[in-house]
Short mmCIF file of C-alpha atoms and ligand atoms in Angstrom, two decimals:
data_model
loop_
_atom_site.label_atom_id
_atom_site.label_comp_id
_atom_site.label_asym_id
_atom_site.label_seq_id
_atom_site.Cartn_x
_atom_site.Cartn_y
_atom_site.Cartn_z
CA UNK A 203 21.57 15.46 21.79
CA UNK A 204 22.55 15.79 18.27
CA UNK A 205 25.99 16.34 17.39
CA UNK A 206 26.11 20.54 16.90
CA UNK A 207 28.73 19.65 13.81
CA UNK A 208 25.60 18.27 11.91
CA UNK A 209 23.74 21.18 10.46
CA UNK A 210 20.14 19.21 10.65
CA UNK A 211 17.19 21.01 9.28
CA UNK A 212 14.93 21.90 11.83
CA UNK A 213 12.34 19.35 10.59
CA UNK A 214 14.79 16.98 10.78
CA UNK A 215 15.93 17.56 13.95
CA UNK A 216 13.16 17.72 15.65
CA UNK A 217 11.82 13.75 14.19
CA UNK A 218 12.15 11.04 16.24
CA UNK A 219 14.09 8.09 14.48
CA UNK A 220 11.27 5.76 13.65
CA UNK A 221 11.08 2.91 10.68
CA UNK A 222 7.55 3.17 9.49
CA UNK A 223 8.22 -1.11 8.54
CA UNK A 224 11.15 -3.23 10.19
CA UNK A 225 10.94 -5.05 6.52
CA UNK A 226 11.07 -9.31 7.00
CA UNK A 227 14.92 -9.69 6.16
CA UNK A 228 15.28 -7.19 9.23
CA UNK A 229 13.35 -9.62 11.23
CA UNK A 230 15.38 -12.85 9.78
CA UNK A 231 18.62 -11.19 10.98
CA UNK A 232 17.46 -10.46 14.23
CA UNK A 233 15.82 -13.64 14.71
CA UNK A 234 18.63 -15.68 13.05
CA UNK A 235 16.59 -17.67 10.93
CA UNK A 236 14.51 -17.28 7.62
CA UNK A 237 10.64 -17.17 7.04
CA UNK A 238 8.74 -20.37 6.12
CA UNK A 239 6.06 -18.13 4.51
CA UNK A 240 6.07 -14.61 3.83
CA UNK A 241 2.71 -13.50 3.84
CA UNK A 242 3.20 -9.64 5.78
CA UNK A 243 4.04 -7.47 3.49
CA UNK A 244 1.20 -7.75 0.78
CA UNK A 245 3.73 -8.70 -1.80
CA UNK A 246 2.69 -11.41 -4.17
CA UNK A 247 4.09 -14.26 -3.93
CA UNK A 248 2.57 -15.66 -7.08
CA UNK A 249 5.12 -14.34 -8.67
CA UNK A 250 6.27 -11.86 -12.13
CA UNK A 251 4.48 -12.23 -15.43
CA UNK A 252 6.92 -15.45 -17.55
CA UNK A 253 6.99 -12.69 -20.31
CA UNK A 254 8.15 -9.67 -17.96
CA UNK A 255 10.75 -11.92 -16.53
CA UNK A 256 11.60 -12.62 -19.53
CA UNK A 257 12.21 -8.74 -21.01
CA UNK A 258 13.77 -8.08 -17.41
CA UNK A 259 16.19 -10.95 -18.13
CA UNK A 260 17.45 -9.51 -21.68
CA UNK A 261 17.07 -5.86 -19.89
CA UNK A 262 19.86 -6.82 -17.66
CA UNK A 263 22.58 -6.87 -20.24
CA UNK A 264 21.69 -3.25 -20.61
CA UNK A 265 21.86 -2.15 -17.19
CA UNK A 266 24.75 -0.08 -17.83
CA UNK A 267 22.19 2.41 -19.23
CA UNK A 268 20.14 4.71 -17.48
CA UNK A 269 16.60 4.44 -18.04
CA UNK A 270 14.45 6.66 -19.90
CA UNK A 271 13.95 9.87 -17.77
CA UNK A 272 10.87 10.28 -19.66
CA UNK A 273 9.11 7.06 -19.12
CA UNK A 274 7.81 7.22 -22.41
CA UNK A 275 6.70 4.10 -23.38
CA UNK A 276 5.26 3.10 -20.64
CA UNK A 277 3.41 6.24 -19.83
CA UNK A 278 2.07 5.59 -23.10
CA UNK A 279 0.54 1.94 -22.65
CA UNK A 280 -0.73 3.50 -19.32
CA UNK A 281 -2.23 6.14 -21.01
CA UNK A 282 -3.69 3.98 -23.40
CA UNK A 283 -4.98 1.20 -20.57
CA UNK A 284 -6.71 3.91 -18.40
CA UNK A 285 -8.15 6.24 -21.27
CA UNK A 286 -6.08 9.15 -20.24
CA UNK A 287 -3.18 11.21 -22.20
CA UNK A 288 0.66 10.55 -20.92
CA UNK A 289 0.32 14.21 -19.96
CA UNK A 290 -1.88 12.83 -16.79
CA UNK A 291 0.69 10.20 -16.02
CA UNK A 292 4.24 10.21 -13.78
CA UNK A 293 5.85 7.19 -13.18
CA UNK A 294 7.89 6.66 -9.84
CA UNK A 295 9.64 4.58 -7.61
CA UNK A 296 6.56 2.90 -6.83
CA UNK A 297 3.60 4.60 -5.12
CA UNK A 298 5.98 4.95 -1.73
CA UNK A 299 8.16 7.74 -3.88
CA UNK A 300 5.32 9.40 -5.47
CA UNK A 301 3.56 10.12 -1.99
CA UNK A 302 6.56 11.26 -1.37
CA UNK A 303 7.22 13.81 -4.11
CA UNK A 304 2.75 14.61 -3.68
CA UNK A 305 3.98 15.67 -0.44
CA UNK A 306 7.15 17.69 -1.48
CA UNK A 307 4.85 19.60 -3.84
CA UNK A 308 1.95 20.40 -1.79
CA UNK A 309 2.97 20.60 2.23
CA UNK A 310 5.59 23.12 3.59
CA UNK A 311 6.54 23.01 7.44
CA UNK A 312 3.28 23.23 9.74
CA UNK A 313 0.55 22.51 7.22
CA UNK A 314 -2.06 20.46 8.18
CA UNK A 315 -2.60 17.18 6.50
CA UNK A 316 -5.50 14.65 7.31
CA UNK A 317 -5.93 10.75 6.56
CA UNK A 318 -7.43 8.32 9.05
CA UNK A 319 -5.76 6.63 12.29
CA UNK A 320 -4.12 3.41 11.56
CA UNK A 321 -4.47 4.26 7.58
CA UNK A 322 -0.90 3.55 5.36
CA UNK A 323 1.99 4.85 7.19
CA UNK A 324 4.54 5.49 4.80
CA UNK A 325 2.71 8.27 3.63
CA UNK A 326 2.09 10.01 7.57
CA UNK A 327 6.43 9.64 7.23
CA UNK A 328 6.66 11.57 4.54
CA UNK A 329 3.99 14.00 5.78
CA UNK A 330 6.41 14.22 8.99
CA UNK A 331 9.55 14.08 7.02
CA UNK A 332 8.86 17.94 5.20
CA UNK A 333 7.19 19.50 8.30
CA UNK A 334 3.96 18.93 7.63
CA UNK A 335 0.76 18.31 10.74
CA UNK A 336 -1.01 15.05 10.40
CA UNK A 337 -4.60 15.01 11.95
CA UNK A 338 -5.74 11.86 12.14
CA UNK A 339 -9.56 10.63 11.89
CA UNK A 340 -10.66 7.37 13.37
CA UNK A 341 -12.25 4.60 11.25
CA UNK A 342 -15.57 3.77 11.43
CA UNK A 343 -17.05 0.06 11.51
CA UNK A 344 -13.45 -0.62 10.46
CA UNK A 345 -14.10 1.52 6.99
CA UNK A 346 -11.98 4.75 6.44
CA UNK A 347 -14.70 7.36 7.38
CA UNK A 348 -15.33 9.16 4.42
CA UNK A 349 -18.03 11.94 6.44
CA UNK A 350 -15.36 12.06 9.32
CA UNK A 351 -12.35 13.02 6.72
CA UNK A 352 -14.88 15.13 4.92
CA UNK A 353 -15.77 17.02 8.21
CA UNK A 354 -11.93 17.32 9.21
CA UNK A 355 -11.01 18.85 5.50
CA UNK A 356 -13.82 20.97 5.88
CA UNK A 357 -12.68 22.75 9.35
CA UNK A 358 -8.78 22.51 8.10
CA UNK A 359 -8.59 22.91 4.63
CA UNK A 360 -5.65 20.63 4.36
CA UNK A 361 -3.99 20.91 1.07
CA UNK A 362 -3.95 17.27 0.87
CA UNK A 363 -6.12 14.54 2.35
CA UNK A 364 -5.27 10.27 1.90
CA UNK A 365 -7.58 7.71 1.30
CA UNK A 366 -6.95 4.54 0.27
CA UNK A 367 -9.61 2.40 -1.78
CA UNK A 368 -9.65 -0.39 -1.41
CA UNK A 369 -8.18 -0.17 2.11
CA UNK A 370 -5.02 -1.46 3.54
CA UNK A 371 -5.12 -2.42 6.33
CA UNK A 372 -8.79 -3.71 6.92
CA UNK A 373 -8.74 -4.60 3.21
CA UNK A 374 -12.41 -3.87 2.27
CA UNK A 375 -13.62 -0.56 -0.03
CA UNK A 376 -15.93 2.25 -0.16
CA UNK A 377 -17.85 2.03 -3.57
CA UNK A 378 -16.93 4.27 -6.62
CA UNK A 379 -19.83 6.95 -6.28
CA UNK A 380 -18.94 7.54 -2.81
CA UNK A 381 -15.28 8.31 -3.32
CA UNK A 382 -16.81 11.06 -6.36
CA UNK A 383 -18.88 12.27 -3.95
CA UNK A 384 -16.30 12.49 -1.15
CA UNK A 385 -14.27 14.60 -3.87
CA UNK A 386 -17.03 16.72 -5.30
CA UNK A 387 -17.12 17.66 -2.09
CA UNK A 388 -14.08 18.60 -0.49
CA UNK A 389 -12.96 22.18 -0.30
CA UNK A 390 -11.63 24.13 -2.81
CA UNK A 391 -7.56 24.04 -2.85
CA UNK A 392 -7.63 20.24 -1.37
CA UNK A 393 -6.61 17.64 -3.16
CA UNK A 394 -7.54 13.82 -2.60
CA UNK A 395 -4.49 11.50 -2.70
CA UNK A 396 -6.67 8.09 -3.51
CA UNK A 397 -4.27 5.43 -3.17
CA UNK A 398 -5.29 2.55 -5.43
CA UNK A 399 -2.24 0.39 -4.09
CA UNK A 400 -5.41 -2.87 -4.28
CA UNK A 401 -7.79 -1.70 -7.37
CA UNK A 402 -7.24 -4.81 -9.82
CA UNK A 403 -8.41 -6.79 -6.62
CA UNK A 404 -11.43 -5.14 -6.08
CA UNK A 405 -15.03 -4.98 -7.94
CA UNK A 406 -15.10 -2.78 -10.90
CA UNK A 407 -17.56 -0.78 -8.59
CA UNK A 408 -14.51 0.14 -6.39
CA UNK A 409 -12.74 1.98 -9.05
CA UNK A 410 -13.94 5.52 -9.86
CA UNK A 411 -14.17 6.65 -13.77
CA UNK A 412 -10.48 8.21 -14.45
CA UNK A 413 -11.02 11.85 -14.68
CA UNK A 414 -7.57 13.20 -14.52
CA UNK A 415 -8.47 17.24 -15.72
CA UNK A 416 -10.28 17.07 -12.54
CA UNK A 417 -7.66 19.19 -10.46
CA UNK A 418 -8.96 17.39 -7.08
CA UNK A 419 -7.74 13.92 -7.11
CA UNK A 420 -4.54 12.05 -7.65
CA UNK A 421 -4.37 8.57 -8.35
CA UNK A 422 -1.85 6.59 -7.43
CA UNK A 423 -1.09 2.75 -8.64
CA UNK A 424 1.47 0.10 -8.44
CA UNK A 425 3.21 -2.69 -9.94
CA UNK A 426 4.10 -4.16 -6.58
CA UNK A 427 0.55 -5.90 -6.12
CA UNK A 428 -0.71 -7.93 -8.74
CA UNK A 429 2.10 -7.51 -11.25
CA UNK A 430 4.17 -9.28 -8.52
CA UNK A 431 6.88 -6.56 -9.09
CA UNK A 432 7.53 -5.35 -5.78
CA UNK A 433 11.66 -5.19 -5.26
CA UNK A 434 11.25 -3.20 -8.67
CA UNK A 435 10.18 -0.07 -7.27
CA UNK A 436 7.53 1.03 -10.13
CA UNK A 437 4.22 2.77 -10.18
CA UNK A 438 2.50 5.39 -11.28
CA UNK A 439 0.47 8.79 -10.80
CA UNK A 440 -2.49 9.87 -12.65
CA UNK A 441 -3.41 13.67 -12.02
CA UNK A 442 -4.25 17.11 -13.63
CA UNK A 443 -1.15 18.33 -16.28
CA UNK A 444 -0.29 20.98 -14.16
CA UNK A 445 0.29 18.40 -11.00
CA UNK A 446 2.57 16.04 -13.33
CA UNK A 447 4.55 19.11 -14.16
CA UNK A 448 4.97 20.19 -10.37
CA UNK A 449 5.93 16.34 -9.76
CA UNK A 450 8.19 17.23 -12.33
CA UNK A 451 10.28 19.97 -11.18
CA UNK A 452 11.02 18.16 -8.46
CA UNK A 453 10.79 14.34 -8.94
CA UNK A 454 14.46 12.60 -9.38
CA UNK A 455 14.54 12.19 -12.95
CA UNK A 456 16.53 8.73 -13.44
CA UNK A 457 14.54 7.37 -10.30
CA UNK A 458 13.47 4.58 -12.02
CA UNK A 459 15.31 1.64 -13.13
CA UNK A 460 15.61 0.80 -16.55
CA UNK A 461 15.22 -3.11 -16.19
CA UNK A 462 11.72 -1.85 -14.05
CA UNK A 463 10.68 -0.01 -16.97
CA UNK A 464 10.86 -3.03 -19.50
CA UNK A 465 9.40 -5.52 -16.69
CA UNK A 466 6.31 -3.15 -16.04
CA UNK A 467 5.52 -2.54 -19.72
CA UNK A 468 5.18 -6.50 -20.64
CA UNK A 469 4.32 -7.32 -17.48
CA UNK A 470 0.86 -4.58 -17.93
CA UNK A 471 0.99 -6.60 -21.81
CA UNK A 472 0.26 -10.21 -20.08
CA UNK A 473 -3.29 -9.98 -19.06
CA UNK A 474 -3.77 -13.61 -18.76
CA UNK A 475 -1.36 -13.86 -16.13
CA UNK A 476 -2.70 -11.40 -14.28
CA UNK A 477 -6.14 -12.91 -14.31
CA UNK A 478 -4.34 -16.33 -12.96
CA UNK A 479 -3.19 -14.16 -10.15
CA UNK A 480 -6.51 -12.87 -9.40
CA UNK A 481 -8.62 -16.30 -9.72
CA UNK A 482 -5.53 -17.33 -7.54
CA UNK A 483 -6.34 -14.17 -4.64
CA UNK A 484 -9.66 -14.92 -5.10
CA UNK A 485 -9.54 -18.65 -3.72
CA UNK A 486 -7.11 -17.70 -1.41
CA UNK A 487 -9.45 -15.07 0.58
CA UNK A 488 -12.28 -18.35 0.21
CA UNK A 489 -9.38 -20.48 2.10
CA UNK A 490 -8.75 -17.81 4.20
CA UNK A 491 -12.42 -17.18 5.27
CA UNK A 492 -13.12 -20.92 5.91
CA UNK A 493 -10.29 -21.09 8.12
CA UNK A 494 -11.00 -18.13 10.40
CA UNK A 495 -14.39 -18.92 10.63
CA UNK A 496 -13.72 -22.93 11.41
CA UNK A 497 -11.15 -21.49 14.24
CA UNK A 498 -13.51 -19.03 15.87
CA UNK A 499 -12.71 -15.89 14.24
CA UNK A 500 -14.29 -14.12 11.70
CA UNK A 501 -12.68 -12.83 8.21
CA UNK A 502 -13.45 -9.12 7.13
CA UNK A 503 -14.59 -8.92 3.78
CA UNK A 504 -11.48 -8.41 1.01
CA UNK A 505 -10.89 -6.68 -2.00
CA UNK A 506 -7.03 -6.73 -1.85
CA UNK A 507 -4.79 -9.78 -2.11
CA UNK A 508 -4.92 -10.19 1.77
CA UNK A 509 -7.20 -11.26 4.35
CA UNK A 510 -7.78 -9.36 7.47
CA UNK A 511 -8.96 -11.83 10.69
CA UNK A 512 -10.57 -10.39 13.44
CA UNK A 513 -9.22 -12.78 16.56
CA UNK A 514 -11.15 -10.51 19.38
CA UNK A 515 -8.87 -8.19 20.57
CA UNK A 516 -5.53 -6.48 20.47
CA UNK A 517 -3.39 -8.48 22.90
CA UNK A 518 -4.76 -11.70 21.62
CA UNK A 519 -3.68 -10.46 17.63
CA UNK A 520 -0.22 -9.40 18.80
CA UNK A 521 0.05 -12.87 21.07
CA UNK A 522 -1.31 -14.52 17.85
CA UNK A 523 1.58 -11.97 15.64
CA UNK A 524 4.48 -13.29 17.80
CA UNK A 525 3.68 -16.98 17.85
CA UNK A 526 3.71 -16.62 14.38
CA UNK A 527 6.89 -15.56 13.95
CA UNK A 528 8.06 -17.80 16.36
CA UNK A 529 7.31 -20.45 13.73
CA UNK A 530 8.86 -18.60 11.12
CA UNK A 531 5.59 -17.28 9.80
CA UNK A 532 5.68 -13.75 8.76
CA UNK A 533 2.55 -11.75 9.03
CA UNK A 534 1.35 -8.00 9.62
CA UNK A 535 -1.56 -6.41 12.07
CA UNK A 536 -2.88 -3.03 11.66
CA UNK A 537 -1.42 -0.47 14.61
CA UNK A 538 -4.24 1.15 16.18
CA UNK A 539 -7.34 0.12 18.37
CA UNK A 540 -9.80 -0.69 17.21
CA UNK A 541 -8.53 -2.12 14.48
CA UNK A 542 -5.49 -3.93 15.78
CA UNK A 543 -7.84 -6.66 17.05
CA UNK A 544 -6.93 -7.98 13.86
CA UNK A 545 -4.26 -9.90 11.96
CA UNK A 546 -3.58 -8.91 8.72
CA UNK A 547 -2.23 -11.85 6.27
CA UNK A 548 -1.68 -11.56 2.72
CA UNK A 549 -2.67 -14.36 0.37
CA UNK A 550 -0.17 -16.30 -1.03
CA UNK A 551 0.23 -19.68 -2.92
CA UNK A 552 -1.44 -22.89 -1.64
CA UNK A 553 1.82 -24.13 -0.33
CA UNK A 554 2.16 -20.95 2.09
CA UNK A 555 -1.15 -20.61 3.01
CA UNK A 556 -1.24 -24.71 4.04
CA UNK A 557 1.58 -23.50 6.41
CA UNK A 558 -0.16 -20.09 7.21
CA UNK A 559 -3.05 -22.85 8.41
CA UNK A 560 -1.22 -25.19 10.27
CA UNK A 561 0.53 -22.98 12.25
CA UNK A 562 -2.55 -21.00 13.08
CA UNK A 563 -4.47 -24.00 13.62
CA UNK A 564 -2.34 -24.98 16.71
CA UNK A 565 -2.01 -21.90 18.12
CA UNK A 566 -5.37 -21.32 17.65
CA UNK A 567 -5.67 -24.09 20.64
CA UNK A 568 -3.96 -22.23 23.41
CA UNK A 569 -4.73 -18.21 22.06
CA UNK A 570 -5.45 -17.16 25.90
CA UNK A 571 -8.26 -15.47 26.30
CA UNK A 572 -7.70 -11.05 26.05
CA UNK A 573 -7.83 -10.71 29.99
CA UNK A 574 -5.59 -13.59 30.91
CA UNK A 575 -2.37 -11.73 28.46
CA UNK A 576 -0.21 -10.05 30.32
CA UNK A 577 1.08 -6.13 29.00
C1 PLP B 82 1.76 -1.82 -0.82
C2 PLP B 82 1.17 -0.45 -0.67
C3 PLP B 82 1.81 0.66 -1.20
C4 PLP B 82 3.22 0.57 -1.72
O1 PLP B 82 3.31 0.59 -3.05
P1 PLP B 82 4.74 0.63 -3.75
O2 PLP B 82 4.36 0.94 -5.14
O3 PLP B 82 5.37 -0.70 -3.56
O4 PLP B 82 5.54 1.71 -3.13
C5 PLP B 82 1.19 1.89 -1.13
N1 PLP B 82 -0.01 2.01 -0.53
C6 PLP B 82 -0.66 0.99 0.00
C7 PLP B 82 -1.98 1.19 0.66
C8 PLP B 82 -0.07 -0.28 -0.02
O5 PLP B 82 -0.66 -1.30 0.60
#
């Protein structure tokens, strides 16, 4: 029982105390040791942008400033990049914060909110966190089912509805015209939250025309992916005026850093590097593929900057997630059946992946079969 001196919300009372991620340093500390590779969390390990390192660096010294409340500048090269007007454009704590606030602004205690079953849980926490009902949709042929969510929006008329394209965890995408489709269609007062966490990994055919006056669809982005920016906390919302204003009267206004805001604007400057990255992903999922399929599993298809391994079933991937980590190799698996007969491992340098090999390579050798592990 909660202490009756602590005036909890109902909401809050009433949540269990879950961690949507026990993060890797969480792990190291329990463990008592560090990670050889770090290949879990999607981050990328290839690294920041020389020149945004380089802004960051002479940023520092002026870290006795708060940043501009207005992201101005860089709203501006992100309105210029996507062919939109700064208007259409918040930027946040990365994508995690902005669900966060989309969430704030559109669900009050008891509203019903769909996304699929295993789909990115940071953003069913936040759902739970102001009250709101999550229904829950199972994937289909390990896609997010766009006729399933349509069906479930259709009978609940959710103010809100998640997809994310191209999809963590199973890591492969639904092409643009479907995802217009899906929100041509969707009943009038919900709005699409299309979480493009993965869209410079993907095939231009992933990534929908921007169409921000359309009041239907939010778009959400990061710098944590390719721009190799995650501890920075920076991304960014594209939506209809009148959603960046409601984001607005709520959103905390010196949120984000002003080091982040320097690093993300020359870091979105330095295209070349960010093609390195992606030749770099790109030979990575090859590696990846060969591997899996030389060790008697089979890669899904990717268009992220991670590989997701189908090993044939759930207690073999969570046997497979252990052993891992028992060699101080830090990888992910998605939560739910069907899908957690997976492993989920981001791509990484050629060092990390070599050990990301190795390691599976042995264990590969005595993975018990799904009936003979125990639990
Ligand atoms: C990594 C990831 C995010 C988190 O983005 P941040 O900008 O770091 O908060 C959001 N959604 C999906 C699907 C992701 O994989």
């Amino acid at each position: 029982m909660a202490d009756a001196r602590l005036p909890f919300t109902q909401v809050v009372r009433e949540l269990p105390s879950t961690t949507p991620f026990v993060g890797p340093e969480a792990i190291e500390r329990q463990r008592g040791f560090t990670f050889r590779a770090r290949l879990g969390a999607n981050e990328s390990n290839f690294g920041v942008s020389p020149k945004a390192l380089a802004a960051m660096r002479e940023e520092a010294a002026r870290a006795c400033w708060y940043g501009d409340s207005e992201n101005h500048d860089l709203r501006n090269a992100l309105a210029a990049r996507l062919g939109v007007q700064p208007e259409h454009i918040c930027v946040g704590g990365g994508i995690d914060e902005l669900l966060g606030i989309l969430v704030r602004v559109l669900v009050a205690p008891g509203t019903p909110v769909v996304t699929s079953d295993g789909a990115y849980p940071t953003f069913n926490y936040h759902v739970n966190g102001y009250g709101g009902v999550l229904h829950k949709v199972p994937y289909r042929d390990d896609h997010e089912d766009l006729e399933g969510l349509l069906a479930k929006a259709r009978e609940l008329k959710p103010p809100l509805v998640y997809l994310s394209n191209p999809d963590n965890p199973m890591g492969n995408w639904h092409p643009a015209e479907a995802v217009r489709e899906f929100i041509a269609a969707l009943p009038e007062g919900t709005v699409l939250v299309l979480d493009e966490a993965y869209a410079e990994f993907g095939p231009d055919a992933a990534v929908p025309p921007f169409e921000p006056d359309d009041p239907r669809v939010v778009r959400m982005r990061t710098f944590s992916k390719v721009y190799g920016m995650a501890g920075q906390r920076i991304g960014h919302a594209v939506a209809h005026p009148e959603m960046i204003t409601a984001f607005n009267k709520v959103r905390n206004h010196f949120g984000v850093n002003r080091i982040a805001q320097v690093g993300a604007l020359a870091a979105l400057e330095d295209e070349a590097f960010v093609r390195e990255v992606l030749a770099e992903v790109q030979q990575g999922r090859e590696d990846y593929a060969r591997l899996a399929e030389r060790l008697g599993f089979q890669a899904l298809p990717s268009a992220t900057n991670f590989v997701t391994i189908d090993v044939g079933g759930g207690k073999r991937a969570r046997w497979l997630l252990q052993a891992l980590q028992d060699e101080r190799v830090f990888i992910r698996m998605p939560g739910v059946p069907p899908l957690d007969r997976c492993i989920r491992v981001t791509v990484g340098p050629p060092d990390e992946r070599a050990i990301f090999a190795e390691v599976l390579e042995k264990l590969a050798a005595r993975l018990p079969a799904e009936d003979e592990i125990r639990g």
